[in-house]
XYZ file of C-alpha atoms in Angstrom:
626
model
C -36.707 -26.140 15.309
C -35.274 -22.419 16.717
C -31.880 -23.776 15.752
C -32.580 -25.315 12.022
C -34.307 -21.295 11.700
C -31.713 -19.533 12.852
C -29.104 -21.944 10.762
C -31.357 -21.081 7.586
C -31.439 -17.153 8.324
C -27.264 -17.523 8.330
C -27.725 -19.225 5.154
C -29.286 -16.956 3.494
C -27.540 -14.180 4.642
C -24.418 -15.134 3.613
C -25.877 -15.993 0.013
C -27.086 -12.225 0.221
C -23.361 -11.091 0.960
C -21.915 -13.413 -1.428
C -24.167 -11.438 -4.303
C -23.181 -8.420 -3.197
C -19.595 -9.241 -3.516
C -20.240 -10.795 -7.241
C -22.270 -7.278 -8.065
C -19.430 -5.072 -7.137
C -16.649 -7.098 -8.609
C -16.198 -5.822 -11.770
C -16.381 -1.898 -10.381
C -13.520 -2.466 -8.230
C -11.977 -3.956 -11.302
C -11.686 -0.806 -12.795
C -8.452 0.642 -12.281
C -7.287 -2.909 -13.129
C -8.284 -2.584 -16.652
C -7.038 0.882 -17.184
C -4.144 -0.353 -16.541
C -4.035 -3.243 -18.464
C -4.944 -1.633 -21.498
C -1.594 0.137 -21.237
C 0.393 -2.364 -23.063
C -2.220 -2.275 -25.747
C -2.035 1.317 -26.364
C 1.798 1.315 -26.504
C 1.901 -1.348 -28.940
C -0.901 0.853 -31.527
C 1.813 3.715 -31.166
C 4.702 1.760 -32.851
C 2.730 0.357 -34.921
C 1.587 3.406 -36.073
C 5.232 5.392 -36.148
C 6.184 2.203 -37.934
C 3.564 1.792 -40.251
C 3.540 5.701 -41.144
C 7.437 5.868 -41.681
C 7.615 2.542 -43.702
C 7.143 1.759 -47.576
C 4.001 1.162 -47.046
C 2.981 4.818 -45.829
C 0.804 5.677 -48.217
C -1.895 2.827 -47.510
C -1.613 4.059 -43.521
C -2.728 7.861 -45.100
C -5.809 6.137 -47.414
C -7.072 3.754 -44.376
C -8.109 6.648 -42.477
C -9.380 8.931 -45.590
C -11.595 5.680 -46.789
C -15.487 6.898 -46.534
C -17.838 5.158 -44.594
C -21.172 6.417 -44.413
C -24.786 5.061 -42.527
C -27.798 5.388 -44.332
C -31.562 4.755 -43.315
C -34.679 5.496 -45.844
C -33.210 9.386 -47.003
C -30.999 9.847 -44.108
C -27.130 9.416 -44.701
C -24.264 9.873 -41.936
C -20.845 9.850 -44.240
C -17.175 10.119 -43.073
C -13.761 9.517 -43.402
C -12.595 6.687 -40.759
C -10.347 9.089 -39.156
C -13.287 11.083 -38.600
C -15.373 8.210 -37.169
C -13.060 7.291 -34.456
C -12.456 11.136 -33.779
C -16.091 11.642 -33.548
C -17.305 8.433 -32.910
C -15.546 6.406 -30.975
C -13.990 8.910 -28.815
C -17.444 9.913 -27.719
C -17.825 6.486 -26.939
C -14.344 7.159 -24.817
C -15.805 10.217 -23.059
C -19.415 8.490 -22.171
C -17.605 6.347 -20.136
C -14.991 8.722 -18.751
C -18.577 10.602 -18.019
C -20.017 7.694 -16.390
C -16.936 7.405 -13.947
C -17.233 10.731 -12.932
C -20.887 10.585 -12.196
C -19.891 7.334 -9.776
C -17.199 8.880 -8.238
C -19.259 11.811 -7.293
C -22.083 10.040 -6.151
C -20.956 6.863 -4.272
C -17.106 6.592 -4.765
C -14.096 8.636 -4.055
C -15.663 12.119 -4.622
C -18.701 11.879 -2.331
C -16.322 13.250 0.554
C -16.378 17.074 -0.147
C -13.659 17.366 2.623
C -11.286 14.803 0.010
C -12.306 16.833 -2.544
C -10.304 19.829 -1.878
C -6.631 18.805 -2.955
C -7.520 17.024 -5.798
C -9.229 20.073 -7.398
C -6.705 22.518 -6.294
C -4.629 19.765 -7.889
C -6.496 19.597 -11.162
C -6.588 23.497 -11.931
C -3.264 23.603 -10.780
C -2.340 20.942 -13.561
C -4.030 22.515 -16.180
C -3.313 26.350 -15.955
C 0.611 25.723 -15.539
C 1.244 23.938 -17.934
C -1.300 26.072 -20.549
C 0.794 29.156 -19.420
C 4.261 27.526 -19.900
C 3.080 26.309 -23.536
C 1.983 30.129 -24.223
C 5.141 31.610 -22.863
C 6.913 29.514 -25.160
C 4.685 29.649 -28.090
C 3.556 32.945 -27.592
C 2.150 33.786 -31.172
C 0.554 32.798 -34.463
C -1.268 29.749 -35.375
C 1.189 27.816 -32.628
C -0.361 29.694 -29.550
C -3.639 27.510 -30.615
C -2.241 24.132 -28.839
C -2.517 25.704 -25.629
C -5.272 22.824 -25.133
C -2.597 19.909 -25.755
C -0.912 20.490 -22.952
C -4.077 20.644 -20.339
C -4.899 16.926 -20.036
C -3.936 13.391 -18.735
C -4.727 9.955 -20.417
C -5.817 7.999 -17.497
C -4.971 4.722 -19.034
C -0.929 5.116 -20.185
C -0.772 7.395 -16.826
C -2.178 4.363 -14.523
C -0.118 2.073 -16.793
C 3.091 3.578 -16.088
C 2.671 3.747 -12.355
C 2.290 0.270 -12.287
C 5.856 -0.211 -13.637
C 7.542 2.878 -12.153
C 5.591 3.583 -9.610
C 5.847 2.090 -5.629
C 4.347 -0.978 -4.278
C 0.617 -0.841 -3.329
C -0.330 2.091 -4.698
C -4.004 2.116 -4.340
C -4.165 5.262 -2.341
C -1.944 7.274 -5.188
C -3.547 5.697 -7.954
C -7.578 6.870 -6.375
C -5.891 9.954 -5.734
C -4.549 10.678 -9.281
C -7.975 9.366 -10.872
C -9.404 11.759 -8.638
C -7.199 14.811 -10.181
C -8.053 13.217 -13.699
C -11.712 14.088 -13.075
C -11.392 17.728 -13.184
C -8.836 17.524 -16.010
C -11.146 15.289 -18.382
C -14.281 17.493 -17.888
C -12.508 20.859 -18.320
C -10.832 19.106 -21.758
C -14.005 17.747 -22.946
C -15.234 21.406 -22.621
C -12.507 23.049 -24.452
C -12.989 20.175 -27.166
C -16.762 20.730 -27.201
C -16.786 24.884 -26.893
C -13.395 25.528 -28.460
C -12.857 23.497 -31.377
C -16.257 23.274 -32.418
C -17.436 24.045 -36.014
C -20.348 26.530 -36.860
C -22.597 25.855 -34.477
C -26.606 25.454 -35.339
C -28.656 27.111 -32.323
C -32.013 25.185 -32.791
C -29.700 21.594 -32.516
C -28.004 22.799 -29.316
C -32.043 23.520 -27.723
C -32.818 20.029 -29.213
C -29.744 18.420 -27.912
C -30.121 20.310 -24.090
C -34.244 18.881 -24.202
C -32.681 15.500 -24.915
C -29.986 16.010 -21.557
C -33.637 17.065 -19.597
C -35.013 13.666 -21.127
C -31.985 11.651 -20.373
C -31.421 13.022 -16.745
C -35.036 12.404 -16.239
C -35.511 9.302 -16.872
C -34.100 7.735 -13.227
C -36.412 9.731 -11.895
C -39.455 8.135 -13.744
C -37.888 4.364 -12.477
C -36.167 3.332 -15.465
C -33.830 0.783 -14.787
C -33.185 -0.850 -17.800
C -30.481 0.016 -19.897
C -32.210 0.326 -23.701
C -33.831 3.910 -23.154
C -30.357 5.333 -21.790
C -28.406 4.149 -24.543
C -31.107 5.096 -26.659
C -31.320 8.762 -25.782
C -27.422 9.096 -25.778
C -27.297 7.876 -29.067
C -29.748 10.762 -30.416
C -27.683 13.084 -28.214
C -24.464 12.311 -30.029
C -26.259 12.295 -33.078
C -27.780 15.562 -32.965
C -24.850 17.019 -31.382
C -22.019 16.126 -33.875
C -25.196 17.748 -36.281
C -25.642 21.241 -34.721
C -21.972 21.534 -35.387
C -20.114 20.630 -31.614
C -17.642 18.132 -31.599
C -19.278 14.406 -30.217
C -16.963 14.551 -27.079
C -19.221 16.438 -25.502
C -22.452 14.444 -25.971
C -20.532 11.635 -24.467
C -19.137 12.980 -21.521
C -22.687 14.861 -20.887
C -24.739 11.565 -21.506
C -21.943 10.029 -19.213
C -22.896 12.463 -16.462
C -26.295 12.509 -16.721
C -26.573 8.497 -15.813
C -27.309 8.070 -12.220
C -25.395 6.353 -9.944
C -26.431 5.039 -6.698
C -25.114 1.843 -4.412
C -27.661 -1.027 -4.043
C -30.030 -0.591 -1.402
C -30.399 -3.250 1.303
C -34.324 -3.962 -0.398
C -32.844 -4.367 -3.858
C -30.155 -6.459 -2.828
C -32.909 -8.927 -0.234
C -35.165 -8.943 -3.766
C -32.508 -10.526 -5.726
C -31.110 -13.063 -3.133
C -34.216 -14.154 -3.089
C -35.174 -14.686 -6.916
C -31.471 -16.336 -6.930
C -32.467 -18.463 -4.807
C -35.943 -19.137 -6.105
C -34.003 -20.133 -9.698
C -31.517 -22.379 -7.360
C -34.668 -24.867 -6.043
C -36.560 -24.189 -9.406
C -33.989 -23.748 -12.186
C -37.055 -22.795 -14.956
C -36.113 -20.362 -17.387
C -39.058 -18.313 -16.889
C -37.558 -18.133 -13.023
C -33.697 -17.584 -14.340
C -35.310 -14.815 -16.365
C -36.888 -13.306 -13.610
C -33.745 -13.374 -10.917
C -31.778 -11.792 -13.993
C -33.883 -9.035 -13.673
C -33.251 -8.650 -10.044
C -29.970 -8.670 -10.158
C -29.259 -6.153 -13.072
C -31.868 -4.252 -11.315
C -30.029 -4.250 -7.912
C -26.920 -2.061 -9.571
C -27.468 0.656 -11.024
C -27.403 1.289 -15.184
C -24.548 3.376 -14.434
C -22.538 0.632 -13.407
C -23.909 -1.958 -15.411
C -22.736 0.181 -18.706
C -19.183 0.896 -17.057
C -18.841 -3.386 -16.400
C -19.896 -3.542 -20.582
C -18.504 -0.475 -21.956
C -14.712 0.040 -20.060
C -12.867 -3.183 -21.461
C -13.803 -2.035 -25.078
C -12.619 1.492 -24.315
C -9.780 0.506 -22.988
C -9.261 -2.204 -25.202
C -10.846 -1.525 -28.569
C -11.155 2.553 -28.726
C -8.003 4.123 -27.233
C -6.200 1.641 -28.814
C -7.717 2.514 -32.296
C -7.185 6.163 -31.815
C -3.925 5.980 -31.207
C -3.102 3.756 -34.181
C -5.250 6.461 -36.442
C -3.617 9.226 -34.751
C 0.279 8.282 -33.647
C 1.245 7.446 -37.041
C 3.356 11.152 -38.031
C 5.809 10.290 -40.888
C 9.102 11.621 -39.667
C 11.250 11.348 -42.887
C 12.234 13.741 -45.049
C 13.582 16.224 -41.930
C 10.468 16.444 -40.564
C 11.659 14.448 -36.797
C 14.694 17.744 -37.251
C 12.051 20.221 -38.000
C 9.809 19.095 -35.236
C 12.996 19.115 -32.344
C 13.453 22.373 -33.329
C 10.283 23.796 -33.355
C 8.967 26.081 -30.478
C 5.618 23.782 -30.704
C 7.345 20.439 -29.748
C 9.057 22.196 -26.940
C 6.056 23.868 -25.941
C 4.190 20.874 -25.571
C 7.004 18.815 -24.290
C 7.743 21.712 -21.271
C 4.080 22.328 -20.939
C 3.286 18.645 -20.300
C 6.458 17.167 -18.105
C 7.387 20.357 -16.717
C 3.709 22.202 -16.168
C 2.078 19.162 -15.099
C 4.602 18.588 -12.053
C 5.232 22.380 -11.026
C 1.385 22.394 -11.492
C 0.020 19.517 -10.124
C 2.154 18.871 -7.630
C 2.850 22.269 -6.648
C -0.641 23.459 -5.513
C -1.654 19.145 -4.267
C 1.461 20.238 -1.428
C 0.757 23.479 -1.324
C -2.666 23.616 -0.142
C -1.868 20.715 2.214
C 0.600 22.468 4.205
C -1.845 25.740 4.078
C -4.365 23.180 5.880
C -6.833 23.504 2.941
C -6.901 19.663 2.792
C -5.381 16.663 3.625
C -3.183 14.669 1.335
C -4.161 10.565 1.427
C -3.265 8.479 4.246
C 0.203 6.177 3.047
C 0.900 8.806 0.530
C 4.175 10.504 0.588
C 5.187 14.251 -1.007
C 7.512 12.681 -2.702
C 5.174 9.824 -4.543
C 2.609 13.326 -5.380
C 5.124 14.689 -7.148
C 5.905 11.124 -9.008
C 2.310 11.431 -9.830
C 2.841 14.615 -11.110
C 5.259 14.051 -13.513
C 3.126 10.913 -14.854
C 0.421 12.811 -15.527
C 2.255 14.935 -18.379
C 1.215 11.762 -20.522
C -1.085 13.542 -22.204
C -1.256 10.928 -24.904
C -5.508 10.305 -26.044
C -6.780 13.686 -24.978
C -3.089 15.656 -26.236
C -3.202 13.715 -29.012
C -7.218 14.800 -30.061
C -7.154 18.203 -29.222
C -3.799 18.215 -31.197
C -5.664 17.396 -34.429
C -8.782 19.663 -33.799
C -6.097 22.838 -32.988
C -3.870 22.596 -36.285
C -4.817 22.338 -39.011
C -1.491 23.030 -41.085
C -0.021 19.203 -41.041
C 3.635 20.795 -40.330
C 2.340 22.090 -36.638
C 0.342 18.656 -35.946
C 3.255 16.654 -36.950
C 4.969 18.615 -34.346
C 2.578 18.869 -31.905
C 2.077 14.760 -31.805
C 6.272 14.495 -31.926
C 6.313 16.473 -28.387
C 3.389 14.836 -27.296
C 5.622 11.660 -27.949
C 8.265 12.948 -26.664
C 6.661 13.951 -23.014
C 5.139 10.600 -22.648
C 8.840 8.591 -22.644
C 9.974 11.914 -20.607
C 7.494 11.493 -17.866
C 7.934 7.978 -17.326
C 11.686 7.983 -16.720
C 11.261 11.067 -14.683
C 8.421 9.736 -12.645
C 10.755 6.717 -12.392
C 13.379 8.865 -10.929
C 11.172 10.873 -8.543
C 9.540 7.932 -6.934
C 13.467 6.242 -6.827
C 14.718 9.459 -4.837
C 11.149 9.373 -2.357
C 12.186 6.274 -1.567
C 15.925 6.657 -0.972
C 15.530 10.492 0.720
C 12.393 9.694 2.601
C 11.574 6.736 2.886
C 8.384 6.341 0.936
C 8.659 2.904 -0.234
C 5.338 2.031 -0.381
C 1.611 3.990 -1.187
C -0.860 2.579 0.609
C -2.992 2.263 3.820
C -1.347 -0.202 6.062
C -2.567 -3.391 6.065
C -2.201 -5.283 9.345
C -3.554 -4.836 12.244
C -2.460 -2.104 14.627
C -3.740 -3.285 18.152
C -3.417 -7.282 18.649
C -6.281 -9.194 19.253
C -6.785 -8.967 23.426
C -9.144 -11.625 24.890
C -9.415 -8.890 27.924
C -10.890 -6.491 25.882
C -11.908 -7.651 22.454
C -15.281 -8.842 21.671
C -14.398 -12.330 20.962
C -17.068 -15.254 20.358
C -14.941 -19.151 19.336
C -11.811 -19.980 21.665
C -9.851 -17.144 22.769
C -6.333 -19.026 21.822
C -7.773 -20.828 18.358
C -5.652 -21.196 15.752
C -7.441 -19.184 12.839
C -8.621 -15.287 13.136
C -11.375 -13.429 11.687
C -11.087 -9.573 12.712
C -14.066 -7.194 11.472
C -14.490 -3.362 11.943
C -18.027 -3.126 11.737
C -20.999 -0.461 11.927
C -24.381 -1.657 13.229
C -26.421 0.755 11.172
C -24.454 -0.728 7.689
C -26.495 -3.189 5.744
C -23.687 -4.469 4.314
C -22.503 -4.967 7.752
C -25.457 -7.387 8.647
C -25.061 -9.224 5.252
C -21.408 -9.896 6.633
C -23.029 -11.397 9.806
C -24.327 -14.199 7.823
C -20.890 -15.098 6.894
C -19.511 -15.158 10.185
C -21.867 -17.324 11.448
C -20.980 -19.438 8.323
C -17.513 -19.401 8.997
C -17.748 -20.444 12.624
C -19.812 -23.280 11.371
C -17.330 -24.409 9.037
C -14.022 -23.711 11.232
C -15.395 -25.074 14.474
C -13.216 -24.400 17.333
C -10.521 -23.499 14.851
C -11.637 -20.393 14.748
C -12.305 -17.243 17.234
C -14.273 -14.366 15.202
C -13.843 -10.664 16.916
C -15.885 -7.676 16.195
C -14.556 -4.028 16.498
C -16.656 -1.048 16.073
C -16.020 1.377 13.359
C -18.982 3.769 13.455
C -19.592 6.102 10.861
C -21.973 9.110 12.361
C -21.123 11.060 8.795
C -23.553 8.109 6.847
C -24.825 6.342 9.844
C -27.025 8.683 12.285
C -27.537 6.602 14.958
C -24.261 4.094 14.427
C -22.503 5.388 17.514
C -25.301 5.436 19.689
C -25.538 1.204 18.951
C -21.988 1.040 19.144
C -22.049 2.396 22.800
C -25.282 0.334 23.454
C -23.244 -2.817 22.355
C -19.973 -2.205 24.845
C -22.340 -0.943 27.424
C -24.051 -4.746 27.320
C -20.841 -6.383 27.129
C -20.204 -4.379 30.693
C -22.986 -6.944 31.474
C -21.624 -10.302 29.752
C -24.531 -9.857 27.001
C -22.623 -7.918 24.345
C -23.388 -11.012 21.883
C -26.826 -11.195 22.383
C -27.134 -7.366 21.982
C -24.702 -7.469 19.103
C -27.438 -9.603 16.990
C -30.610 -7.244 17.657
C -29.327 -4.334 16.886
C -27.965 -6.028 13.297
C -31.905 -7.630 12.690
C -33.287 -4.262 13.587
C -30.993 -1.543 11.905
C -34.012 0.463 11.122
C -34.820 0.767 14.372
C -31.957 2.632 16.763
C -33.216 5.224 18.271
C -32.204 5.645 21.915
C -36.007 4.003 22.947
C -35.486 1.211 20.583
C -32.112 0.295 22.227
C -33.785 0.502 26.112
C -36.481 -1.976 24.639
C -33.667 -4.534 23.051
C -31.784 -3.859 26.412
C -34.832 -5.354 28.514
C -35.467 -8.024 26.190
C -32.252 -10.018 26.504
C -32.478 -9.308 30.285
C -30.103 -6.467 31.298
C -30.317 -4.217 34.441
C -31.741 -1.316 32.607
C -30.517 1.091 35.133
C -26.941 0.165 35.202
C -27.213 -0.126 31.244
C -28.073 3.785 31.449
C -25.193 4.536 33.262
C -22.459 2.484 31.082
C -24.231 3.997 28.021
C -23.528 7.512 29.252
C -20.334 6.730 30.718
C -16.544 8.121 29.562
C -15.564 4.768 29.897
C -17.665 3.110 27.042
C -17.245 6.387 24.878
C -13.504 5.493 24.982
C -14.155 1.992 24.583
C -15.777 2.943 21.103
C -12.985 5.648 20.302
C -10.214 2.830 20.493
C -11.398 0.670 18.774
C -11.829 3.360 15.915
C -8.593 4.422 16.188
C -7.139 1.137 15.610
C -9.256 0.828 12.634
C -7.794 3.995 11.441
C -4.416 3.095 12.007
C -4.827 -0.633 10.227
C -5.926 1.108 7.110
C -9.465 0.595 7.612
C -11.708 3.548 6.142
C -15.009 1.411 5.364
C -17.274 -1.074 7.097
C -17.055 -4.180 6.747
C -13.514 -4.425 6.945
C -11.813 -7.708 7.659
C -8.375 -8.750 9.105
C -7.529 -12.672 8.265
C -4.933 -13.201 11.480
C -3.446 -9.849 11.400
C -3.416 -8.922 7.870
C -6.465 -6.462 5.807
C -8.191 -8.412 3.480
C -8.971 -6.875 0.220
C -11.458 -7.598 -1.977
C -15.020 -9.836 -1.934
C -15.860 -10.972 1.656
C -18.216 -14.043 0.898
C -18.054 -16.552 2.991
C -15.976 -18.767 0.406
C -13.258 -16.233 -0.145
C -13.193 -15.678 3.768
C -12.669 -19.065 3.860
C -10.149 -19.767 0.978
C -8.058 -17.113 3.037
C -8.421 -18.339 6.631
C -7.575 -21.843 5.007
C -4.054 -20.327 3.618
C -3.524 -18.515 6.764
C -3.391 -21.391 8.595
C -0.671 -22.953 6.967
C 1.308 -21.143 9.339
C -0.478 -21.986 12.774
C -1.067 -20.773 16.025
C -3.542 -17.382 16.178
C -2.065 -13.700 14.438
């Protein structure tokens, strides 16, 4: 009877790890579809240039003038198309820009304040350079008002390019850049918004800062669903784009103002256990019910980035760039434009500003020891970086239009803007060719096998010692995600048999996890005893409980000396025991827990027991244990 319990309890821990996995999916999707959306936007650009410089120009000139207004009762919203996807669906563009910088800040890649550093020093580096060079060069007159062209990065065409030009496994480089692009989208929503901004109506602005108080409020009064966000941001782009400030601003505000949180262990247990509820009683009142717990076990934040990004990506930027690409370049205009100080400016301000920029104070204030530059990426692959992010293209391209508006100087604004985008992608192409040649940085990445073999001596090791099939985890016993992944080991074993020997390293992380290094010790100072498994297990089913009396209680249950435990638990020995083992998780490229190794290579994305499985299956092909 103990055993069919404890076989259920695996069970359903592993279902609870396999949700997890399906909930967080499409986020680490994201960069993914950034990139993919490249192609797209490339293709809207010559069709555009075509389009604008063929017989047909003059319908490509109408589309966007046609008026298309919204009316309700006596209400009525009118504008140009050209004005709709300027104000309308580039606000869409910036909500979710906003959205990704309220994640990154609160649970992803920004919540590190020490990884913060470069990437800001990076970001005003990248944006006062290259505003300086454009001024210097187009020093007076209505052309000194594109100094805002120059200051931003288009994510998308930036992460597109580094996939072609860039090095292999470039995951570090590419979190680092969209770190960078943080800073430079919110200080070029602000010049859009505070800048280029029409006469502004006082009373809106107070009723559009009560709706940010309502909008920012709402988490804190529980609301999960999605329909009173959306709502509210809706009547905050509304009356914003009414008191007179352009829409960008609404959207990356709204964006900010969403909450973003990662799902708590509770929320997560709730909606394993409505899933599987609907599993043994598939009702649709049931399915309806287990819906809810899932959408409410992520938070809206996410939820809207999973709906929203593949139509920015896809449907907006795309869209803009067909409205806004198309400059006719007959009748000398292309030989006006190449020798105008404007395209230059742009064009030096751009490649040239973004890489002395950029890349000049990212190195700088790593070798002044005011940061740390990404483990696995090279000086030479920050500068490629650099030099991508003079594509300026969406944001250039929009702050181009608001800044001129004598056609002559926007014609030549978007030319250079042109112009910089090809220019940074062979250059970046030729930086990243000479990192590799000169110093060897052929790759951007963490490393991704295993540092330190697997040691039957000294590795915690449960399954035959010489089986054919390994399963490597760098764990912390205070990580709920951690004792989800427990379930799937014991899954795994179950399935593999004696094909497979499961080992556990300790990765504790004191920074999240208060008392993680305390259970760490506690666990090597039982295996001093032969009981490290047993110990191993309570401390996962009690991770709210690990304070030092908890641990002497769990150390008497599964029948230590108590005494001797003391002394190993105190003792340099186990203390160095713990700091190996998180060395070699450092040095295998392991920065999170769970991590897992499948033989002796890092496995990468959802751990569920089926993918786990999928992989161990492949690695086998090979034979013998990694």
């Amino acid at each position: 009877m103990q055993k069919a319990n404890v076989q259920e309890d695996s069970q359903t821990r592993s279902r609870r790890r396999t949700l997890v996995a399906q909930l967080s999916g499409p986020v680490r999707s994201f960069l993914a579809t950034e990139a993919g959306s490249a192609g797209l936007l490339l293709a809207a650009v010559v069709v555009a240039l075509v389009w604008a410089n063929s017989p047909w120009s003059d319908s490509y000139t109408a589309l966007w003038a046609t008026e298309a207004s919204f009316s309700i009762g006596g209400a009525d919203l009118s504008m140009s198309l050209g004005h709709w996807v300027s104000d309308g669906l580039m606000a869409l563009f910036f909500f979710v820009i906003g959205l990704e910088v309220r994640y990154e800040v609160s649970v992803g890649v920004l919540t590190d304040r020490r990884r913060v550093v470069i990437p800001a020093l990076a970001g005003i580096g990248g944006m006062l350079v290259p505003a300086l060079l454009y001024l210097v060069i187009a020093p007076g007159g209505d052309a000194s008002n594109g100094w805002g062209v120059v200051i931003g990065t288009d994510t998308a065409f930036m992460l597109g390019a580094l996939a072609v030009v860039g090095p292999r496994f470039v995951t570090q480089l590419r979190v680092f850049l969209l770190a960078i692009t943080v800073i430079d989208d919110i200080v070029a929503v602000a010049v859009i918004g505070l800048v280029f901004s029409e006469s502004v109506r006082p009373l809106l602005v107070l009723a559009a800062l009560a709706l940010c108080v309502v909008l920012a409020g709402l988490s804190r009064l529980g609301a999960w669903r999605t329909a009173p966000y959306v709502l509210i941001a809706l009547a905050l782009w509304l009356v914003t784009f009414e008191a007179g400030l352009h829409a960008s601003i609404a959207g990356m505000l709204g964006g900010l103002l969403i909450p973003a949180r990662a799902p708590t262990r509770q929320a997560v247990d709730r909606a394993a256990r409505l899933f599987r509820a609907f599993r043994q009683s598939p009702r649709p009142d049931v399915g309806r019910t287990a819906r809810m717990g899932l959408q409410r076990a992520v938070s809206v934040n996410e939820r809207l980035q999973t709906v929203l990004h593949p139509w920015t990506s896809y449907v907006v930027v795309p869209v803009f760039a067909l409205a806004s690409a198309g400059v006719d370049l007959r009748d000398g205009v292309l030989a006006e434009a190449l020798s105008s100080s404007v395209t230059w400016a742009v064009v030096v301000g751009l490649v040239i500003g973004k890489l002395v920029g950029l890349g000049g104070f990212a190195l700088g204030g790593a070798r002044l020891g005011l940061g740390k530059l990404p483990r696995g990426v090279g000086e030479g692959q920050v500068l490629g970086g650099a030099v991508l992010s003079g594509i300026g293209f969406t944001v250039s391209l929009l702050i181009a239009g608001l800044a001129f508006e004598d056609p002559a100087l926007r014609a030549q604004a978007t030319v250079g803007i042109l112009l910089a985008a090809l220019l940074s992608a062979l250059l970046g192409w030729v930086v990243f060719h000479l990192a590799a040649v000169l110093r060897g940085e052929t790759e951007a990445d963490l490393p991704r096998f295993l540092d330190r073999p697997v040691d039957p001596a000294t590795d915690h090791i449960t399954g035959p010692p010489d089986a054919p099939l390994t399963l490597v985890e760098y764990g912390d016993y205070e990580c709920p995600f951690c004792a989800h992944a427990t379930g799937v080991a014991q899954e795994l074993q179950q399935r593999f048999g004696d094909r497979l020997r499961y080992v556990f390293r300790h990765l504790p992380l004191p920074d999240v996890h208060e008392h993680s290094e305390l259970a760490a010790r506690a666990a090597v100072a039982a295996d001093a005893q032969g009981r490290f498994w047993q110990m191993h297990d309570l401390l996962f089913a009690h991770q709210d409980q690990l304070e030092f009396e908890d641990i002497l209680g769990y150390a008497g249950q599964i029948g230590l000396d108590v005494e001797r435990f003391l002394e190993d638990l105190d003792s340099e020995r186990t203390a160095a025991r713990v700091r190996a083992d998180v060395a070699s998780a450092e040095a295998s490229g392991a920065q999170g827990a769970p991590t897992f190794f499948i033989g002796n290579r890092r496995h990468t994305g959802p751990y569920d027991a089926q993918t786990l499985a999928a992989r161990l299956e492949a690695s086998g092909a090979g034979g013998g244990p990694a």
